Coordinates of C-alpha atoms in Angstrom, one line a residue:
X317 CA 0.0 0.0 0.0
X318 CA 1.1 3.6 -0.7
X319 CA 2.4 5.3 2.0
X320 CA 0.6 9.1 2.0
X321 CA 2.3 12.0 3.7
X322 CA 0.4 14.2 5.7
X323 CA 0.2 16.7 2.8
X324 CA -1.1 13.8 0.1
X325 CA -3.6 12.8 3.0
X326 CA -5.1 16.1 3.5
X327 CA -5.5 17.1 -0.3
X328 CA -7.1 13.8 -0.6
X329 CA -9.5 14.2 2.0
X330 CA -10.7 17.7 1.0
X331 CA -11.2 16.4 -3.0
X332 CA -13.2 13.6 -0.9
X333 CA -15.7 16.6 0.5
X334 CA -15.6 18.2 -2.7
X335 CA -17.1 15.9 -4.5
X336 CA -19.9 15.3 -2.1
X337 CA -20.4 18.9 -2.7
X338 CA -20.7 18.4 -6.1
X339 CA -23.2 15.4 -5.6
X340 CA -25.5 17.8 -3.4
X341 CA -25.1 20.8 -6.0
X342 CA -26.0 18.3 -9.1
X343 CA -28.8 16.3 -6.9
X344 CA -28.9 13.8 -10.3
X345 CA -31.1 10.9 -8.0
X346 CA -30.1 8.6 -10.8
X347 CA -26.5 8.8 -9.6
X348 CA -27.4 8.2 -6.3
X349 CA -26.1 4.6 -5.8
X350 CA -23.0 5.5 -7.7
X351 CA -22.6 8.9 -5.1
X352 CA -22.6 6.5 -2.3
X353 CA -20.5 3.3 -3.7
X354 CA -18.0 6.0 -4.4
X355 CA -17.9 8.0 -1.2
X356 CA -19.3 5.8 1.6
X357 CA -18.6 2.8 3.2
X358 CA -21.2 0.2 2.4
X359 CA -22.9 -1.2 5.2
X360 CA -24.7 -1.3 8.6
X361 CA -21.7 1.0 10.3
X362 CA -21.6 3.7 8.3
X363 CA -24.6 6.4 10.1
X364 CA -25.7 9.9 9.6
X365 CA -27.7 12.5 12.1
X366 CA -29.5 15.3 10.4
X367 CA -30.4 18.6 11.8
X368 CA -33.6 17.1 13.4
X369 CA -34.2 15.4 16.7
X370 CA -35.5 12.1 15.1
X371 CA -32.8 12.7 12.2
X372 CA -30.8 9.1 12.9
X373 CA -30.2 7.0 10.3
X374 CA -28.5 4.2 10.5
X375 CA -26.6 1.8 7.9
X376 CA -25.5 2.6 4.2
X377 CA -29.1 2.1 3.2
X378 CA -30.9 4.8 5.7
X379 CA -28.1 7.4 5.4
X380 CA -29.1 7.0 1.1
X381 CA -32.6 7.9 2.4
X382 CA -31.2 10.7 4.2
X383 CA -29.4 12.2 1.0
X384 CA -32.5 11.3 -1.6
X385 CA -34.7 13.3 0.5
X386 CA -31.7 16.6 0.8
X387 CA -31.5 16.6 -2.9
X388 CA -35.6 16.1 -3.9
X389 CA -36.6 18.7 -1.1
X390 CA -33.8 20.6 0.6
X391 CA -32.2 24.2 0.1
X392 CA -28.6 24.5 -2.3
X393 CA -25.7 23.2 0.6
X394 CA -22.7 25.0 0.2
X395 CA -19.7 23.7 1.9
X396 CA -16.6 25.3 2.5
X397 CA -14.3 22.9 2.0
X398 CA -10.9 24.5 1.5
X399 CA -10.9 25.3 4.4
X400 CA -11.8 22.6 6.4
X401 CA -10.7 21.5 9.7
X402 CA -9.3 18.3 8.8
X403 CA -7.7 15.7 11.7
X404 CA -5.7 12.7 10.6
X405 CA -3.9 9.4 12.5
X406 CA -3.3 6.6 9.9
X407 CA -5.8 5.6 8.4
X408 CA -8.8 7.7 9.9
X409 CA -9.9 11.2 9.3
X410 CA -12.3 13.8 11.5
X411 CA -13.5 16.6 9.7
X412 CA -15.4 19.9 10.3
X413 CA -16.3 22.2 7.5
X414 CA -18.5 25.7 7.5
X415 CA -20.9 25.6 5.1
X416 CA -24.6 27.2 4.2
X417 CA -27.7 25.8 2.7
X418 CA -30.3 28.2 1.0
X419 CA -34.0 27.9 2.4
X420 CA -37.0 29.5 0.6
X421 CA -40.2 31.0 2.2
X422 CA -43.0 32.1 0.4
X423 CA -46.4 33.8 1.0
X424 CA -49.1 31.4 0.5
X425 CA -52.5 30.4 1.4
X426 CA -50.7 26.8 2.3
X427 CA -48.4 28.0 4.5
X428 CA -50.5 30.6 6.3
X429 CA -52.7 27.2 6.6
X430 CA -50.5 25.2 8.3
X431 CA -49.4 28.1 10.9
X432 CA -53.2 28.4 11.4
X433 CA -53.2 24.3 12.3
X434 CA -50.0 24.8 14.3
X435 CA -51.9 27.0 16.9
X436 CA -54.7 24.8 16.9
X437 CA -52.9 22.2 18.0
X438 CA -51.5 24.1 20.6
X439 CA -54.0 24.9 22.0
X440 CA -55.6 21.6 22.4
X441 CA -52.8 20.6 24.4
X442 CA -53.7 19.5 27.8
X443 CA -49.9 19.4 29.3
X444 CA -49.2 23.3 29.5
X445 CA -50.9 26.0 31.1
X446 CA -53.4 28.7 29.0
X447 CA -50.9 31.5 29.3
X448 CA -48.2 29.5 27.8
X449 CA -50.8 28.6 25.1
X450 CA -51.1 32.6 24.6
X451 CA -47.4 33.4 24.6
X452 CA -47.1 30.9 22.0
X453 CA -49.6 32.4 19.6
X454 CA -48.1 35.7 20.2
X455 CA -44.3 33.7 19.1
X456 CA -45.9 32.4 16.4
X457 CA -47.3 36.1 15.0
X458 CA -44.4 37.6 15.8
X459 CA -42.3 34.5 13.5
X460 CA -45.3 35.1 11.2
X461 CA -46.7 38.0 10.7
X462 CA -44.4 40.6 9.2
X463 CA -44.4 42.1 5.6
X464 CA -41.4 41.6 3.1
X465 CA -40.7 43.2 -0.3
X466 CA -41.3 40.0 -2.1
X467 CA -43.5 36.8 -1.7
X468 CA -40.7 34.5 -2.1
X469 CA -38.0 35.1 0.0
X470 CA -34.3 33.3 0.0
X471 CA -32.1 33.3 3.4
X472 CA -28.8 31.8 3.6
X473 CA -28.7 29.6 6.6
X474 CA -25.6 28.7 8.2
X475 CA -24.7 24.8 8.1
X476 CA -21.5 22.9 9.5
X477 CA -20.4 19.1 7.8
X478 CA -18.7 17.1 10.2
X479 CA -17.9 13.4 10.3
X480 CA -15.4 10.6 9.7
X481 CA -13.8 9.4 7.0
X482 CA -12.2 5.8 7.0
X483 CA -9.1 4.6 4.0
X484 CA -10.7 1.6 2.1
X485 CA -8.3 0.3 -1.2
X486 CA -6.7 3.2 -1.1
X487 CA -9.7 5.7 -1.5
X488 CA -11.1 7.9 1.4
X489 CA -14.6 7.1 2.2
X490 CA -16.7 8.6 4.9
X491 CA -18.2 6.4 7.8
X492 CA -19.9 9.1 9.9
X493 CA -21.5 12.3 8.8
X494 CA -23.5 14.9 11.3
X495 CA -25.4 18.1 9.9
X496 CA -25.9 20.5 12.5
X497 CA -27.6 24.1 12.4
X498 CA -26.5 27.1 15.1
X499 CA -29.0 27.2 17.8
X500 CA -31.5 30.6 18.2
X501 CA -31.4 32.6 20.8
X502 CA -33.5 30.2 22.8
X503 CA -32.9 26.3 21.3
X504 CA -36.3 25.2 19.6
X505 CA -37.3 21.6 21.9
X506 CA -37.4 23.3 25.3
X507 CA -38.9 20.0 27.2
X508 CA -41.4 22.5 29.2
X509 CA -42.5 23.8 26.3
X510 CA -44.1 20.7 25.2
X511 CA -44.6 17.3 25.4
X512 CA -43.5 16.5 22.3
X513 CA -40.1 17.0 22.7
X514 CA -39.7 14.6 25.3
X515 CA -41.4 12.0 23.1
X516 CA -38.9 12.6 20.2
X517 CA -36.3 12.9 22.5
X518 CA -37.2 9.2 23.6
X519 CA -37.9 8.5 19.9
X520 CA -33.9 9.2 19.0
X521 CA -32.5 7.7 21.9
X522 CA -34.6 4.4 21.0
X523 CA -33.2 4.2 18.0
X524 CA -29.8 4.4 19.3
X525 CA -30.3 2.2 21.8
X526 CA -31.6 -0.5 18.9
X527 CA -28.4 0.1 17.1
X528 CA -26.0 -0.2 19.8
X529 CA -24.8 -3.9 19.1
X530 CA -22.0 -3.7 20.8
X531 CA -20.4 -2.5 24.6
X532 CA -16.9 -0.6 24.8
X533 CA -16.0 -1.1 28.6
X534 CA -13.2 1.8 27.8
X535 CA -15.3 3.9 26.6
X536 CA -18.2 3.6 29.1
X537 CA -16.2 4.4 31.9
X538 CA -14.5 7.4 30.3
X539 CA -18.0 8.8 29.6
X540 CA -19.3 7.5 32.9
X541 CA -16.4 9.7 34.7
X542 CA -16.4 12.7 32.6
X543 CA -19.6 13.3 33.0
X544 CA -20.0 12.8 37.2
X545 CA -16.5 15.5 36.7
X546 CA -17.6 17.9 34.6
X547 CA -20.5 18.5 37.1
X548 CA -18.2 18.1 40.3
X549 CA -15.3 20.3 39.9
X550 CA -14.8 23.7 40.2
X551 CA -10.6 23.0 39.3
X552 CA -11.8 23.0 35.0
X553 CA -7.8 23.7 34.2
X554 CA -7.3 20.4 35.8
X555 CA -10.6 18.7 34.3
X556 CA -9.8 19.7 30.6
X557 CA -5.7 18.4 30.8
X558 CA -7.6 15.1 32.6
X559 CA -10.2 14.7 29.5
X560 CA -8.2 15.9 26.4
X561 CA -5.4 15.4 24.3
X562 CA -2.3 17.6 24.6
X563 CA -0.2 16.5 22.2
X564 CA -2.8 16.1 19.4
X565 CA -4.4 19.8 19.5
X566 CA -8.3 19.1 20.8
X567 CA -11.1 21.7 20.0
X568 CA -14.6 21.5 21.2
X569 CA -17.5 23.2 18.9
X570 CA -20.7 24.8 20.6
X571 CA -24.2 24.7 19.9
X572 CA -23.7 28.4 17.8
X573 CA -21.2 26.4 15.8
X574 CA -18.6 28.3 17.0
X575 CA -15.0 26.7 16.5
X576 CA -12.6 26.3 20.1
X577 CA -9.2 25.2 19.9
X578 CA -6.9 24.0 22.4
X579 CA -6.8 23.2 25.8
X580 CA -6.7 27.0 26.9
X581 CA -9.9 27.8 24.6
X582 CA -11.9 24.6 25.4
X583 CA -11.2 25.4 29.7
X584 CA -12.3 29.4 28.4
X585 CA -15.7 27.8 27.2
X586 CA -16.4 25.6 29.5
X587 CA -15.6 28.5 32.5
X588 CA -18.1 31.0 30.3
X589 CA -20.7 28.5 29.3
X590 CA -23.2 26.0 30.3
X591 CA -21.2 23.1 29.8
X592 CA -21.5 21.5 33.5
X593 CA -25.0 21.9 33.3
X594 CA -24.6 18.5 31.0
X595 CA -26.2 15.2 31.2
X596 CA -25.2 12.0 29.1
X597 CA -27.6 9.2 27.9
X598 CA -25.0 6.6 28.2
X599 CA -26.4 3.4 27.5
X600 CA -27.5 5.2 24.3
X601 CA -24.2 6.1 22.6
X602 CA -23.1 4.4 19.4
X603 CA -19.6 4.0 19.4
X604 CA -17.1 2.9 16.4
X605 CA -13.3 2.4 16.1
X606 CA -10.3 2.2 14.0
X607 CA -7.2 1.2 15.7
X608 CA -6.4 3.8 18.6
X609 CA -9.2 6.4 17.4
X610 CA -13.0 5.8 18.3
X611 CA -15.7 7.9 17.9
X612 CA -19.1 8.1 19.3
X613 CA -22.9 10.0 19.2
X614 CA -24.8 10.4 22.2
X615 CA -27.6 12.3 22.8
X616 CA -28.1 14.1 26.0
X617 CA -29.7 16.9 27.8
X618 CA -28.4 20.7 29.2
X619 CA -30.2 21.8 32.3
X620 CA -30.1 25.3 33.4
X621 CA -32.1 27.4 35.6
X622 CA -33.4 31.2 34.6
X623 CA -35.9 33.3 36.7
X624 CA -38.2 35.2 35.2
X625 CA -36.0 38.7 35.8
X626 CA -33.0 36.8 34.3
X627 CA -35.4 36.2 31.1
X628 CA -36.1 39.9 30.7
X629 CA -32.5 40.8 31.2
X630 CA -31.3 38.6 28.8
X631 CA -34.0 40.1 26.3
X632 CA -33.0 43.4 27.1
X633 CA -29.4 43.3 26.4
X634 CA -29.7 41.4 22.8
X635 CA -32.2 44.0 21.9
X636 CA -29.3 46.7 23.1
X637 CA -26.8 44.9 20.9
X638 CA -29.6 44.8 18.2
X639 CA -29.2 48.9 17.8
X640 CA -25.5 48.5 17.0
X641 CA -26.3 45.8 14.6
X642 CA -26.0 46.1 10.5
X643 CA -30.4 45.1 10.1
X644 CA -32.2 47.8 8.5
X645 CA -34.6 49.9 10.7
X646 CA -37.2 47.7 9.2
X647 CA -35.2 44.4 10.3
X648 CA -34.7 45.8 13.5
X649 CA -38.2 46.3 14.5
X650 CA -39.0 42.7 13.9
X651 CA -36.0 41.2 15.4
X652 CA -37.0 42.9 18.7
X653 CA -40.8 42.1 18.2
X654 CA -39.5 38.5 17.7
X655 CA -37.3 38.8 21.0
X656 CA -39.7 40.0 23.3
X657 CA -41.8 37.4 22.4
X658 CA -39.3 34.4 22.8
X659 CA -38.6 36.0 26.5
X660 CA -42.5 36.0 26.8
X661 CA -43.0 32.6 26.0
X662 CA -39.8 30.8 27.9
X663 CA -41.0 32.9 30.9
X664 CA -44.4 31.3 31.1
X665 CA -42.8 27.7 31.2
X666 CA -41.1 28.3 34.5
X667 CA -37.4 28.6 36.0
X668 CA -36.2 24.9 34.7
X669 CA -35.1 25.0 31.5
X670 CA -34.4 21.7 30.0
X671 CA -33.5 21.1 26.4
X672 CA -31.9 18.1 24.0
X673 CA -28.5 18.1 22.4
X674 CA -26.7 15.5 20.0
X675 CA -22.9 14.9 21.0
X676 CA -20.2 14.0 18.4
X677 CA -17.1 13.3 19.7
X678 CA -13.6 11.7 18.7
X679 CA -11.9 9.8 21.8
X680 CA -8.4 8.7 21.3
X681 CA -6.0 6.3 22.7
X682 CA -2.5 6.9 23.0
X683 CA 0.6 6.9 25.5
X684 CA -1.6 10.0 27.5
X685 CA -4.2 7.6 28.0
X686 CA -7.8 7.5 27.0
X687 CA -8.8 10.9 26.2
X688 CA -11.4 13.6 24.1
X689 CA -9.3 15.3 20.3
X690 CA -12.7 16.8 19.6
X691 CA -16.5 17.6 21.2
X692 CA -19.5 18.7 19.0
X693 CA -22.9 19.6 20.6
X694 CA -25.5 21.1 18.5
X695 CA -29.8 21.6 19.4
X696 CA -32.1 20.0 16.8
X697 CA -33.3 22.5 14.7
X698 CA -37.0 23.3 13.5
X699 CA -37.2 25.1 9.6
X700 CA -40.6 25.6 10.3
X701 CA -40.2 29.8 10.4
X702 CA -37.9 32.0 9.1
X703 CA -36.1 35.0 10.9
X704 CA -35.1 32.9 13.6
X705 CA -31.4 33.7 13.2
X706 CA -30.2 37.6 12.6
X707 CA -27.0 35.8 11.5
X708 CA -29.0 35.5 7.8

């Protein structure tokens, strides 16, 4: 076999992403067998996740499914891929790349429709109280009910690629892929908000759980002990050298898709963020390895507690930063409208705050022991309304 230097590696994993660029920018369905002979490993162990909760599919076969269905009905994905973050130790690869994906909206008796059937149902719910029921009307207006120069409207949403890619007869071919979405300002499945959630939440980790053929002792009781850490230290200098690699530079990526690299960023996070506030589903996790690099997908939850003046503070001060922004007057008006209402809404639901997140991570194992090279947590996403993100 041809040895590959590190340079030969990486330009061969980055014409790998291209061309499943060009397979999402060409969408030809009748290629679609050939797209996926050429650039995934066939078989049960090759998975995907998708920007939605229930968005697991697993094997060769499901992850197809997954692609047919981008191509027939999603926006244009554009990935940046020279300039991906690319991660490489023999013959596996872990990639990030920044990308976007266009989404239309357009005025129509249809879609006004099905907002008018989303209340409804709403308000027929028998798990939240009747001023949460109002709040979310007034959300729903607020996502809804705004004029625009034209009917049809195009946004640019911001998208990030990540996944694995495993050397098979010489060609690069990707095992794992994860789509993930920056969160709002609040995350979309808020468990008190409703019911739902909590039974699609269930719904993914089932799935997972089905999959999970296989134990890793290792790996459990790594996860097991970062976890029962992470919550019970206050030293998170200490934590972070305990849980991630040195050597290899580690980088952890938040739910706004935002990028941290190296042990003094990743401890600066986790010191300025929510990240002890996090709960595993560890008998849920799939795992997979190569060698001394494994890499997993677990689902899990972030807990946090916000009173009700906390709410209104928060709303305050992004509506301050709002005035400063480059949104027209116009744009302005609604993003504050929008932001009042989201504060309105979470408010109602009470002080726990409880919401689902998908972890990707890459473990490795090596003379420092068994330890994290990357973390990924994103929010399932809803493309139900537009405007949620100013960042469009």
């Amino acid at each position: 076999m041809k040895r590959l230097n590190m340079k030969d590696t990486f330009n061969e994993v980055i014409e790998t992403i291209k061309r499943f660029q060009s397979g999402y920018s060409k969408r030809n369905l009748e290629n679609i067998d050939a797209f996926m002979a050429d650039l995934f490993i066939i078989g049960d162990s090759t998975y995907a996740v998708g920007t939605g909760t229930t968005e697991v599919f697993l094997g060769s076969e499901k992850v197809k499914e997954l692609i047919s269905g981008d191509w027939k009905y999603w926006g244009d994905v554009k990935l940046d891929y020279e300039n991906a973050h690319i991660s490489i130790k023999k013959e596996t690869v872990w990639f990030s790349v920044e990308g976007s994906v266009n989404q239309s909206f357009e005025d129509s008796e249809e879609r006004y429709n099905s907002y008018i059937n989303f209340i409804k149902d709403k308000l027929h719910s028998t798990d939240i109280s009747i001023k949460q029921k109002l709040t979310f009307i007034n959300w729903v207006l607020a996502l809804t009910f705004h004029q625009r120069k034209d009917e049809k409207r195009e946004y640019r949403w911001p998208l990030r690629l990540s996944g694995i890619l495993i050397r098979k007869n010489s060609k690069w071919k990707f095992s794992h892929i994860n789509f993930s979405i920056p969160k709002p300002n609040y995350p979309d499945e808020r468990f008190e908000n409703d019911k739902s959630y909590i039974d699609s939440y269930n719904e993914q980790n089932n799935l997972l759980k089905e999959y999970k053929d296989e134990t890793n002792s290792v790996i459990d009781g790594f996860l097991r002990s970062f976890e029962k850490d992470i919550k019970g230290t206050n030293n998170l200098s200490s934590l972070v050298r305990k849980y991630f690699t040195e050597s290899d530079t580690p980088y952890f990526i938040d739910l706004d898709n935002k990028l941290y690299e190296g042990i003094e960023k990743i401890e600066q996070f986790l010191k300025e963020n929510e990240g002890r506030n996090m709960s595993l589903e560890i008998d849920q996790y799939i795992v997979s390895s190569v060698e001394d690099v494994s890499w997993i997908t677990a689902t899990g939850k972030l807990n946090q507690h916000f009173s009700e003046s906390e709410f209104m503070e928060m709303s305050l001060n992004e509506i301050n930063n709002l005035f400063d922004s480059k949104l027209s007057s116009k744009d302005k008006i609604f993003a504050i409208q929008r932001n009042i209402s989201y504060a309105l809404k979470e408010c109602t639901a009470g002080e726990v705050y409880t919401y689902p997140i998908r972890i990707f991570a890459v473990i490795l194992n090596s003379k420092e022991g068994t330890k994290f090279n990357s973390i990924q947590i994103s929010c399932p996403f809803s493309w139900i309304f537009e405007g949620k993100l100013d960042s469009i």
